[in-house]
Short mmCIF file of C-alpha atoms in Angstrom, two decimals:
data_model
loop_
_atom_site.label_atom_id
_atom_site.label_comp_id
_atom_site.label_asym_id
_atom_site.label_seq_id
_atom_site.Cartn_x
_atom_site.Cartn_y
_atom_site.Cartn_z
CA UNK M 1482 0.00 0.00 0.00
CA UNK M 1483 1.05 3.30 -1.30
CA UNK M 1484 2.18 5.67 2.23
CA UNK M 1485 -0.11 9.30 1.34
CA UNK M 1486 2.94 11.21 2.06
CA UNK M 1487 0.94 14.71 1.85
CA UNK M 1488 -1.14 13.39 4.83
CA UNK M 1489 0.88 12.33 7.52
CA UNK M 1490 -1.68 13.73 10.13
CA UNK M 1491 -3.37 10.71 9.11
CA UNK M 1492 -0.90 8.19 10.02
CA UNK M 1493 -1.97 5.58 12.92
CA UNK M 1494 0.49 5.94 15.51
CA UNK M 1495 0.84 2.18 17.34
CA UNK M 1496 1.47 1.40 20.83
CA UNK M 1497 0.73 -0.17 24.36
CA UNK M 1498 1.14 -3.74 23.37
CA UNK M 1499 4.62 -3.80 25.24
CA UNK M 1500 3.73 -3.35 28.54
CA UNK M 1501 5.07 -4.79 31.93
CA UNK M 1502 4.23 -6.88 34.16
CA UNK M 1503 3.67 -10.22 32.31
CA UNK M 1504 3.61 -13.67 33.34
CA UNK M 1505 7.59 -15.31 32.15
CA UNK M 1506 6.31 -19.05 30.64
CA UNK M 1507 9.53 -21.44 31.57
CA UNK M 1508 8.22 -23.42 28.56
CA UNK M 1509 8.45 -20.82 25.92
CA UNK M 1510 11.45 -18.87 26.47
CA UNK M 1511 14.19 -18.96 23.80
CA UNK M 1512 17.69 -19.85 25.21
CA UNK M 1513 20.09 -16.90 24.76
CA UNK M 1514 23.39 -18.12 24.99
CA UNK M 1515 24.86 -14.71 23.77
CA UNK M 1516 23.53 -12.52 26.81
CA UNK M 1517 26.31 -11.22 29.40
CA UNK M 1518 26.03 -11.92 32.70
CA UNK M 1519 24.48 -8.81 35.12
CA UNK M 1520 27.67 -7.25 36.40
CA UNK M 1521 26.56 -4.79 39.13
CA UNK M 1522 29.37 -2.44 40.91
CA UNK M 1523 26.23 -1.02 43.35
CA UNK M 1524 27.47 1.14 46.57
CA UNK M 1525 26.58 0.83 50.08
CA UNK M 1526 25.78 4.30 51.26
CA UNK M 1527 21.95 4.87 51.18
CA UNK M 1528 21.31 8.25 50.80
CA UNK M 1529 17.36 8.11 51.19
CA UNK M 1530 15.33 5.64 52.27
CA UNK M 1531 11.71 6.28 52.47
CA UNK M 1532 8.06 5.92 51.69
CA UNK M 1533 7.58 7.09 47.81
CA UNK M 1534 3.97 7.21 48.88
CA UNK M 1535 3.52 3.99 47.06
CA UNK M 1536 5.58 1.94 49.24
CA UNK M 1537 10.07 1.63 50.16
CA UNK M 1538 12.00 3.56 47.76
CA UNK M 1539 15.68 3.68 48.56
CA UNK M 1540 17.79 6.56 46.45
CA UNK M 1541 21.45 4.80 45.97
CA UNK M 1542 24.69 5.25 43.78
CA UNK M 1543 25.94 2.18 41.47
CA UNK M 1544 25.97 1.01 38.04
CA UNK M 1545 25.42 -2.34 36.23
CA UNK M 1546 26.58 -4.07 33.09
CA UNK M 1547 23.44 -5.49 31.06
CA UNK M 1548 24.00 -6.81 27.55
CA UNK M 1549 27.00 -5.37 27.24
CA UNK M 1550 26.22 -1.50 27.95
CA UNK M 1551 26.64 0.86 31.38
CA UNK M 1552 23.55 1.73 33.18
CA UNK M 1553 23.63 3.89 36.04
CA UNK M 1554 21.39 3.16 38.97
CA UNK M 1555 18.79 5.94 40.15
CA UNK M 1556 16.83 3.84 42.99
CA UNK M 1557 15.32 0.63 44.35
CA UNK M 1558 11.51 -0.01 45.07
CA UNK M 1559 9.64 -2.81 46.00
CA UNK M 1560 6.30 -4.32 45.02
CA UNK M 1561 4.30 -6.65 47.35
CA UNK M 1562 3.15 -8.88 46.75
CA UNK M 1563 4.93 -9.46 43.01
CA UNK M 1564 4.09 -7.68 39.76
CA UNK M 1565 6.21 -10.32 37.46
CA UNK M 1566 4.94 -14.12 37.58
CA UNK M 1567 6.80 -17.30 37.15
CA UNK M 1568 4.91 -19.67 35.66
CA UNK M 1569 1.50 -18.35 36.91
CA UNK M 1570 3.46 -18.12 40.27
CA UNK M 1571 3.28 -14.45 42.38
CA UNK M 1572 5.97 -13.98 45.23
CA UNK M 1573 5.35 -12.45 48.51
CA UNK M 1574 7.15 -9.50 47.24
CA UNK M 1575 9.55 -8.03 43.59
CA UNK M 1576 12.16 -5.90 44.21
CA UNK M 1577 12.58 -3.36 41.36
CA UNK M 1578 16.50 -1.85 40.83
CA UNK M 1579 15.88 1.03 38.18
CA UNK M 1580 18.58 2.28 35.60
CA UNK M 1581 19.35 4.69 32.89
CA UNK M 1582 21.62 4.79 30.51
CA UNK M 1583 23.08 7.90 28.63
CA UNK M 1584 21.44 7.36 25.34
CA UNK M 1585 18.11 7.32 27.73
CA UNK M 1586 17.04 3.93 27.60
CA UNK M 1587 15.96 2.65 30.99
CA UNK M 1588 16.63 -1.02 32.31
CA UNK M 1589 15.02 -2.74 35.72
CA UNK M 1590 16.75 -5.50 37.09
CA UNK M 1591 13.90 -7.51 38.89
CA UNK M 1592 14.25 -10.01 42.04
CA UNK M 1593 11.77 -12.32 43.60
CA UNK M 1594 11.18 -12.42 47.34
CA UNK M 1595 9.28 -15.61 49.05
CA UNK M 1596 8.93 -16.26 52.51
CA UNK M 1597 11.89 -17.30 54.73
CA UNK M 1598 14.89 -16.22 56.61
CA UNK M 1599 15.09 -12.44 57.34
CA UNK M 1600 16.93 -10.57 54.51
CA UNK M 1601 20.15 -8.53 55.82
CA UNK M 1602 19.22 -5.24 53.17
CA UNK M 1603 15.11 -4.55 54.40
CA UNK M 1604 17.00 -5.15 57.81
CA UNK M 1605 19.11 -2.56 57.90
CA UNK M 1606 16.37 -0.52 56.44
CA UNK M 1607 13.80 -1.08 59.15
CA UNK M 1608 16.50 -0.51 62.04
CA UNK M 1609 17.46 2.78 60.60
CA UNK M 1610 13.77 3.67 58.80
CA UNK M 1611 12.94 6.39 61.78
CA UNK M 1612 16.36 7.46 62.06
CA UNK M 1613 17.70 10.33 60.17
CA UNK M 1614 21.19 10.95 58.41
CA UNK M 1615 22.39 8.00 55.63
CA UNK M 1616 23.59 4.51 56.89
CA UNK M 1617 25.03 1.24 54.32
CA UNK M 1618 23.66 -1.44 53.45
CA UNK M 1619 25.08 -4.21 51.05
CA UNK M 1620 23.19 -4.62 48.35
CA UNK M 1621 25.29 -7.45 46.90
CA UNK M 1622 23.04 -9.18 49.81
CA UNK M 1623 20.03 -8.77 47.38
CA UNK M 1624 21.06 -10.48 44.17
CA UNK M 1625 20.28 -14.18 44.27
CA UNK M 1626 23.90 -16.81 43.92
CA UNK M 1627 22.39 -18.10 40.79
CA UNK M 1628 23.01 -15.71 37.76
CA UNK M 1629 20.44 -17.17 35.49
CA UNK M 1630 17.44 -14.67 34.24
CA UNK M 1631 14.74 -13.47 32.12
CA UNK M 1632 14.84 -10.66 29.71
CA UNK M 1633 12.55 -9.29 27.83
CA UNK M 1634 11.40 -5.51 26.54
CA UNK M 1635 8.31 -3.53 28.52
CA UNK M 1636 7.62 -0.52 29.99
CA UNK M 1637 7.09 1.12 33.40
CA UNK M 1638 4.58 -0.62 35.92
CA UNK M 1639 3.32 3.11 37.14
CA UNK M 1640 2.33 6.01 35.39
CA UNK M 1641 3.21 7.05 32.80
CA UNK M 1642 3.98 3.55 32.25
CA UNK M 1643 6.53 4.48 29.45
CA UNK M 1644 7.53 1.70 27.30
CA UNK M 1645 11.19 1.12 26.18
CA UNK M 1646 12.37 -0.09 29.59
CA UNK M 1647 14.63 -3.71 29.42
CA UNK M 1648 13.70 -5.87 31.94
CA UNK M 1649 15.93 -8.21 33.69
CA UNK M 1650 14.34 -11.00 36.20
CA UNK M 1651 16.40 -13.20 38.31
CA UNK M 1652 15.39 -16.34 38.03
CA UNK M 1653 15.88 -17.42 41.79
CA UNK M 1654 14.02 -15.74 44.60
CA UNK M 1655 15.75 -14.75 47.75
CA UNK M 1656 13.98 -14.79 51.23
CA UNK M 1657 12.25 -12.09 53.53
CA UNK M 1658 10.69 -12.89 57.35
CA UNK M 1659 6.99 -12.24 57.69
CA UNK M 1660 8.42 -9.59 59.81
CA UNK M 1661 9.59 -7.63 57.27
CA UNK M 1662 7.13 -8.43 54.89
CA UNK M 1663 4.30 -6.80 57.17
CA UNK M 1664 6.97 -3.69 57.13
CA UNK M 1665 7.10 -3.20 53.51
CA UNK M 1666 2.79 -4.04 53.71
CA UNK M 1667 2.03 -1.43 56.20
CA UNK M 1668 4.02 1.38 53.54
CA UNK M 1669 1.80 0.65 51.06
CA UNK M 1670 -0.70 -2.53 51.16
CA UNK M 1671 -0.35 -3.98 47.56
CA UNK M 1672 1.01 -2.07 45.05
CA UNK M 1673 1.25 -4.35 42.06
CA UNK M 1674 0.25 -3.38 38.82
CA UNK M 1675 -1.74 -6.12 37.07
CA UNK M 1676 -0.27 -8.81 34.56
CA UNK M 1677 -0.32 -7.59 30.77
CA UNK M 1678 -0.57 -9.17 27.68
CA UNK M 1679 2.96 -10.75 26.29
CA UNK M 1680 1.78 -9.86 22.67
CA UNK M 1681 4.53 -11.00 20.32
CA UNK M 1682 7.54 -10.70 22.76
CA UNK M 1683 10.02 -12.65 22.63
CA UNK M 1684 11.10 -13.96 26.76
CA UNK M 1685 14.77 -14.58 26.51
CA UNK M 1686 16.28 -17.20 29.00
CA UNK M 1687 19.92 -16.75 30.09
CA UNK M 1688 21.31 -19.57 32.23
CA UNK V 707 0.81 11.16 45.05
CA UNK V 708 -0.47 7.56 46.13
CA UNK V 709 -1.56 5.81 43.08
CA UNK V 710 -4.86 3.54 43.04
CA UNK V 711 -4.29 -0.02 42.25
CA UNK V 712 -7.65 -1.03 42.82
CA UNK V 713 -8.63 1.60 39.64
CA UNK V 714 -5.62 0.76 37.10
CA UNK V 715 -7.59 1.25 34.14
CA UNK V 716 -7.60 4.80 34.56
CA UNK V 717 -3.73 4.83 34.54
CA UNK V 718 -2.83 7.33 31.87
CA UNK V 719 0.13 5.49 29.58
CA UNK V 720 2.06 8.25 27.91
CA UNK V 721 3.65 7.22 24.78
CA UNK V 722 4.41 9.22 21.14
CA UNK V 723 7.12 11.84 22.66
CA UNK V 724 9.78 10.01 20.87
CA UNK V 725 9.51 9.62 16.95
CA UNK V 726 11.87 10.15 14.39
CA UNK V 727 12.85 11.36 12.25
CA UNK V 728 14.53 14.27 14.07
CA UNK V 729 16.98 16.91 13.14
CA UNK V 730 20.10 16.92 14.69
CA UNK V 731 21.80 19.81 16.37
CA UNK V 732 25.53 19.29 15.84
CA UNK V 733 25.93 22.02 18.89
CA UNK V 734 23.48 20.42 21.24
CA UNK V 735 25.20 16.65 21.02
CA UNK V 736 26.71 14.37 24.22
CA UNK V 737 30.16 13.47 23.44
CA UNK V 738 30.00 9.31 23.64
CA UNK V 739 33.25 8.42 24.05
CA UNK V 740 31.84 4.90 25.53
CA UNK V 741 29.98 3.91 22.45
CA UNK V 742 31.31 1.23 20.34
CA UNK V 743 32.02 1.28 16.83
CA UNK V 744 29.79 0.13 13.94
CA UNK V 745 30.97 -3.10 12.70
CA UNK V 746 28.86 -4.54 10.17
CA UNK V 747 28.97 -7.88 8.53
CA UNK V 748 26.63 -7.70 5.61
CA UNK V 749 26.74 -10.42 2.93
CA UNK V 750 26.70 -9.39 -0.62
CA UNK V 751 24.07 -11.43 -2.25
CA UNK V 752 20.96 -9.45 -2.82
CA UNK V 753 17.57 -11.64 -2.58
CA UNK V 754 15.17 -9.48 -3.96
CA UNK V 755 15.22 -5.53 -5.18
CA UNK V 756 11.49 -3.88 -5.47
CA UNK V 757 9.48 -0.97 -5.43
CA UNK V 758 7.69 -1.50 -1.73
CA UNK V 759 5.23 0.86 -2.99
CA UNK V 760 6.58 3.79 -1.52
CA UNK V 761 10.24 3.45 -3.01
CA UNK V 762 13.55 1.12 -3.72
CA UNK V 763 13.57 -1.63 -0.76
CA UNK V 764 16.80 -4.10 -0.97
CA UNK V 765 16.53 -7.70 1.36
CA UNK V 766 19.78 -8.91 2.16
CA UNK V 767 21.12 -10.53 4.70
CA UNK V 768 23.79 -9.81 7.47
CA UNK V 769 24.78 -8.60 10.99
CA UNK V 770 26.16 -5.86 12.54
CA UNK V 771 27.17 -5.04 16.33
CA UNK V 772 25.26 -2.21 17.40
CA UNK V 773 26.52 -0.45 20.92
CA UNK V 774 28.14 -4.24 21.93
CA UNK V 775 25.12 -6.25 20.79
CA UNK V 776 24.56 -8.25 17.96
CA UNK V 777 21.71 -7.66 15.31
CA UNK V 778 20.48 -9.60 12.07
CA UNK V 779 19.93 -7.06 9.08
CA UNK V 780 16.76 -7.09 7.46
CA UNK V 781 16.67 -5.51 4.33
CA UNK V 782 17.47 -1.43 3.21
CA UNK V 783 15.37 1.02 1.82
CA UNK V 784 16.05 4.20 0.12
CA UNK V 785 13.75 8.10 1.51
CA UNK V 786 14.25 11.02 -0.73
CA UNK V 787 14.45 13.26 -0.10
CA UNK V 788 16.57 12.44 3.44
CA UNK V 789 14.39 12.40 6.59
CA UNK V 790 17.14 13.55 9.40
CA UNK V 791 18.49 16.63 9.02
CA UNK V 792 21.74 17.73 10.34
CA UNK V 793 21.74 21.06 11.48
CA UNK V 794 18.57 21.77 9.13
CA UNK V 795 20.15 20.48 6.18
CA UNK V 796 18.22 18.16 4.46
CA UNK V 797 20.14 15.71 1.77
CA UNK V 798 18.92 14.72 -1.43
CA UNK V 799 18.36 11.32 0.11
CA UNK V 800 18.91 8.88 2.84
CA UNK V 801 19.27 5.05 3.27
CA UNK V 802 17.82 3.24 6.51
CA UNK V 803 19.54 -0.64 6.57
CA UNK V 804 16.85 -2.09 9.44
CA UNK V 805 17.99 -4.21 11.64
CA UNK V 806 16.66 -6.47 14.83
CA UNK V 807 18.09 -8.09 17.45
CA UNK V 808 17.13 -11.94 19.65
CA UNK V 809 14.76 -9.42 22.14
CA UNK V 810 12.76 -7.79 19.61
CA UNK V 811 14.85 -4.24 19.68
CA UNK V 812 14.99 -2.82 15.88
CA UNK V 813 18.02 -0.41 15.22
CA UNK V 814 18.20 1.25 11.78
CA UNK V 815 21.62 2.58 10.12
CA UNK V 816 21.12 5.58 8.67
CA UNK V 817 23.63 7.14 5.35
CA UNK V 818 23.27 10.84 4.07
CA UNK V 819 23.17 10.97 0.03
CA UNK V 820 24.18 14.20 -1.42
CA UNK V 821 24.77 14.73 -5.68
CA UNK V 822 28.33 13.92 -6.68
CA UNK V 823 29.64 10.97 -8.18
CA UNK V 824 27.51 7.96 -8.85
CA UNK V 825 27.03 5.37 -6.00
CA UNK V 826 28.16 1.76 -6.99
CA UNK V 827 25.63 0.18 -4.67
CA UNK V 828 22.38 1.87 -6.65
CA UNK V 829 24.45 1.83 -10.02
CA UNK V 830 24.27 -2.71 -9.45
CA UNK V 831 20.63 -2.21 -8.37
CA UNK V 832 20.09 -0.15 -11.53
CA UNK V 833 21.28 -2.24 -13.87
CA UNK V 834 20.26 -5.83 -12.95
CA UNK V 835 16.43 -3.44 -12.07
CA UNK V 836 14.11 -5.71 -14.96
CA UNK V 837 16.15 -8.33 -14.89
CA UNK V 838 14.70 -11.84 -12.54
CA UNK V 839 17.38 -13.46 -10.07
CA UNK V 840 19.59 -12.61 -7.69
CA UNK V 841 22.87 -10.19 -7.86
CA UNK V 842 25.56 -9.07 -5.67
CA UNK V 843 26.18 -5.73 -4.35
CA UNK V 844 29.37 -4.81 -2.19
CA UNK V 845 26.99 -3.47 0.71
CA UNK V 846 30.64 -1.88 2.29
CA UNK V 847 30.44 0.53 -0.95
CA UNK V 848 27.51 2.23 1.17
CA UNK V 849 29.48 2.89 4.15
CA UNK V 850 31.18 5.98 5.04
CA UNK V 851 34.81 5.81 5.61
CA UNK V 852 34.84 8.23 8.64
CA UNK V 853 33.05 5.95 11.66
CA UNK V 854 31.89 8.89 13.30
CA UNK V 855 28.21 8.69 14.02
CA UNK V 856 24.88 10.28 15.64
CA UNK V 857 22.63 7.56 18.00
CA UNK V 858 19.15 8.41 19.45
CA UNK V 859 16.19 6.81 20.42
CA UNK V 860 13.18 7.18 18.32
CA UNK V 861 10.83 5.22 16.33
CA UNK V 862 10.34 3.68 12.58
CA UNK V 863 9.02 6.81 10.15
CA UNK V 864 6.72 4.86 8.28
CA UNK V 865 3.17 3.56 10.37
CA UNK V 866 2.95 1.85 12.70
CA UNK V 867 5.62 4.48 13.40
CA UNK V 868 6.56 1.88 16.94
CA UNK V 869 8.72 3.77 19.23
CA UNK V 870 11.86 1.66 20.59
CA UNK V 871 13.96 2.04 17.48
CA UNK V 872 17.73 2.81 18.35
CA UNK V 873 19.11 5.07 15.54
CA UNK V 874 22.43 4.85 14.49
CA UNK V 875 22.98 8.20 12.39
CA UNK V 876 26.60 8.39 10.29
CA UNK V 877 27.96 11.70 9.74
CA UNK V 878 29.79 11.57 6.79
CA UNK V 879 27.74 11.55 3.38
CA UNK V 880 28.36 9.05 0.55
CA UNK V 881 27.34 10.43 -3.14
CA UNK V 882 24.86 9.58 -5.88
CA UNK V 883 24.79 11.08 -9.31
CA UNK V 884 21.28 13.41 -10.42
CA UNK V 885 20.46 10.14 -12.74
CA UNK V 886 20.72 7.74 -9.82
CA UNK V 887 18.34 10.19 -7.72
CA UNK V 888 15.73 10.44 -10.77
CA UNK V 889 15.62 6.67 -10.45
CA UNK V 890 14.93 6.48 -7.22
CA UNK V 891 12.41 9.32 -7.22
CA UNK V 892 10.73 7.34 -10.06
CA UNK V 893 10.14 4.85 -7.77
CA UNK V 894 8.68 7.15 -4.99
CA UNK V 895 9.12 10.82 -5.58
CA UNK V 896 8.90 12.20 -1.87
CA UNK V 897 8.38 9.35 0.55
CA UNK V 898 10.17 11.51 3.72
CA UNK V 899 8.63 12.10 7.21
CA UNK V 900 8.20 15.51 8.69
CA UNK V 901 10.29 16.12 11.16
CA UNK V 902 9.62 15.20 14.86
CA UNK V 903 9.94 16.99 17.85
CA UNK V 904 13.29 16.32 20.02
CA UNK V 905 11.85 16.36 23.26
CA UNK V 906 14.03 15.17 26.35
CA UNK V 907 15.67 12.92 24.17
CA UNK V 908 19.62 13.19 24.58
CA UNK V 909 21.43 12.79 21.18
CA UNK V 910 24.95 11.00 21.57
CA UNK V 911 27.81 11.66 18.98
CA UNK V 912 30.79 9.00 18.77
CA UNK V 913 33.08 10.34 17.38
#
């Protein structure tokens, strides 16, 4: 079909059908071999921790390697319970680390909390929540042993729920207490967007 | 501002801030001394050369590493006249060699045309034109020798005009002779986008 070229005005501007969260299908991702491994070089000085008014936000310094390129970190949330599934499975809670890089494009590595032993990071956080001034944590202490994860391409789970964000789930879940999952529940009760269609992305697997 | 999860569907998803084409401020650029350089690995057998409808469209095959990562070239196409503009300057035309990678990201190559001597690219496609059956073309002829190039994000310029297109813009010009450009404008005479606004978009020069 010929493009009218003296119309534009006319032209049918497509988009939404890449949003985030989805559901990750174990059966149906394609093996990519080829992705790097998530490098992160994350500090430990918190300079703000506090609630965004939708739940723990914590403003910290780092960068990470993802497919190859530097992404500098703006800030960690977290979700409870989940906003990404795992085969139809939603955690107790998702934490969200958020990146730019200079060229604009945005990147979230995601992790998986279930239930379990107390995690040394929301610790830290809850003993110094009331506190002022800025205190460490290790965030190293976040990111599962296991360096497998999902990738795929989404878009913001918030408003204005921009698309063009890389996402980057960690397979393996690590562990919060009940404790501190009532903690991150009594910022903000559930704050998880819901699950949106996978359209024709591809989920890329890297073990 | 707390959002309301329990009313999502009256989350307002902002989207259409960043289409191309654009022009491009040679004052206004980041220096990107991080970026890596265009290698491209494009095989010289040409499967089919046709009119699309709205101008000369080339499918070949081929690769080309793209900021680090790998994508698999999908065919060229030729807009006259061009559709960036550097430093308001349009060019008599401009080819787009469209690429995607594993995750679904699309990245286009984009060459300046301006009148001089005849390119020897368009001069194979010209001649072997009516003829059935493949040819080769020496897709290297097309390429600049001075690497330095212009990357932002933006979207494709022809509907569904889908955001999440990295551009990869080269500086440096290559040439095509008046005939050349009456060929191609027999095929389409004006198949170029207006010109999109910037926006917040940073626009990264490697030099």
């Amino acid at each position: 079909m010929q493009l009218d070229y003296s119309h534009q005005q006319n032209w049918h501007f497509e988009s939404g059908q890449h949003q985030s969260p989805i559901n990750i299908d174990d059966q149906s991702v394609i093996d990519w071999q080829r992705g790097s491994a998530i490098e992160i070089d994350y500090q430990n000085q918190v300079s703000e921790a506090h609630n965004s008014g939708n739940g723990l936000e914590v403003l910290v310094n780092g960068t990470a390697i993802l497919n190859y390129r530097k992404f500098n970190l703006l800030q960690f949330h977290v979700h409870t319970p989940s906003e990404h599934q795992l085969n139809q499975h939603t955690f107790a809670a998702e934490v969200h680390f958020v990146h730019q890089a200079l060229n604009g494009t945005k990147a979230v590595i995601g992790v998986f909390f279930e239930l379990g032993a107390p995690d040394p990071v929301i610790d830290s956080i809850m003993q110094h929540w009331s506190k002022p001034g800025q205190f460490a944590i290790k965030l190293t202490d976040f990111i599962p042993a296991d360096p497998a994860y999902y990738h795929y391409l989404g878009s913001l789970t918030t408003p204005p729920l921009t698309e063009n964000v890389e996402w980057y789930i960690i397979k393996e879940p690590v562990t919060l207490s009940s404790e501190q999952l009532s903690f991150l529940q009594t910022l903000m009760p559930k704050n998880n967007r819901d699950l949106q269609a996978v359209n024709d992305r591809p989920i890329l697997y890297r073990p």
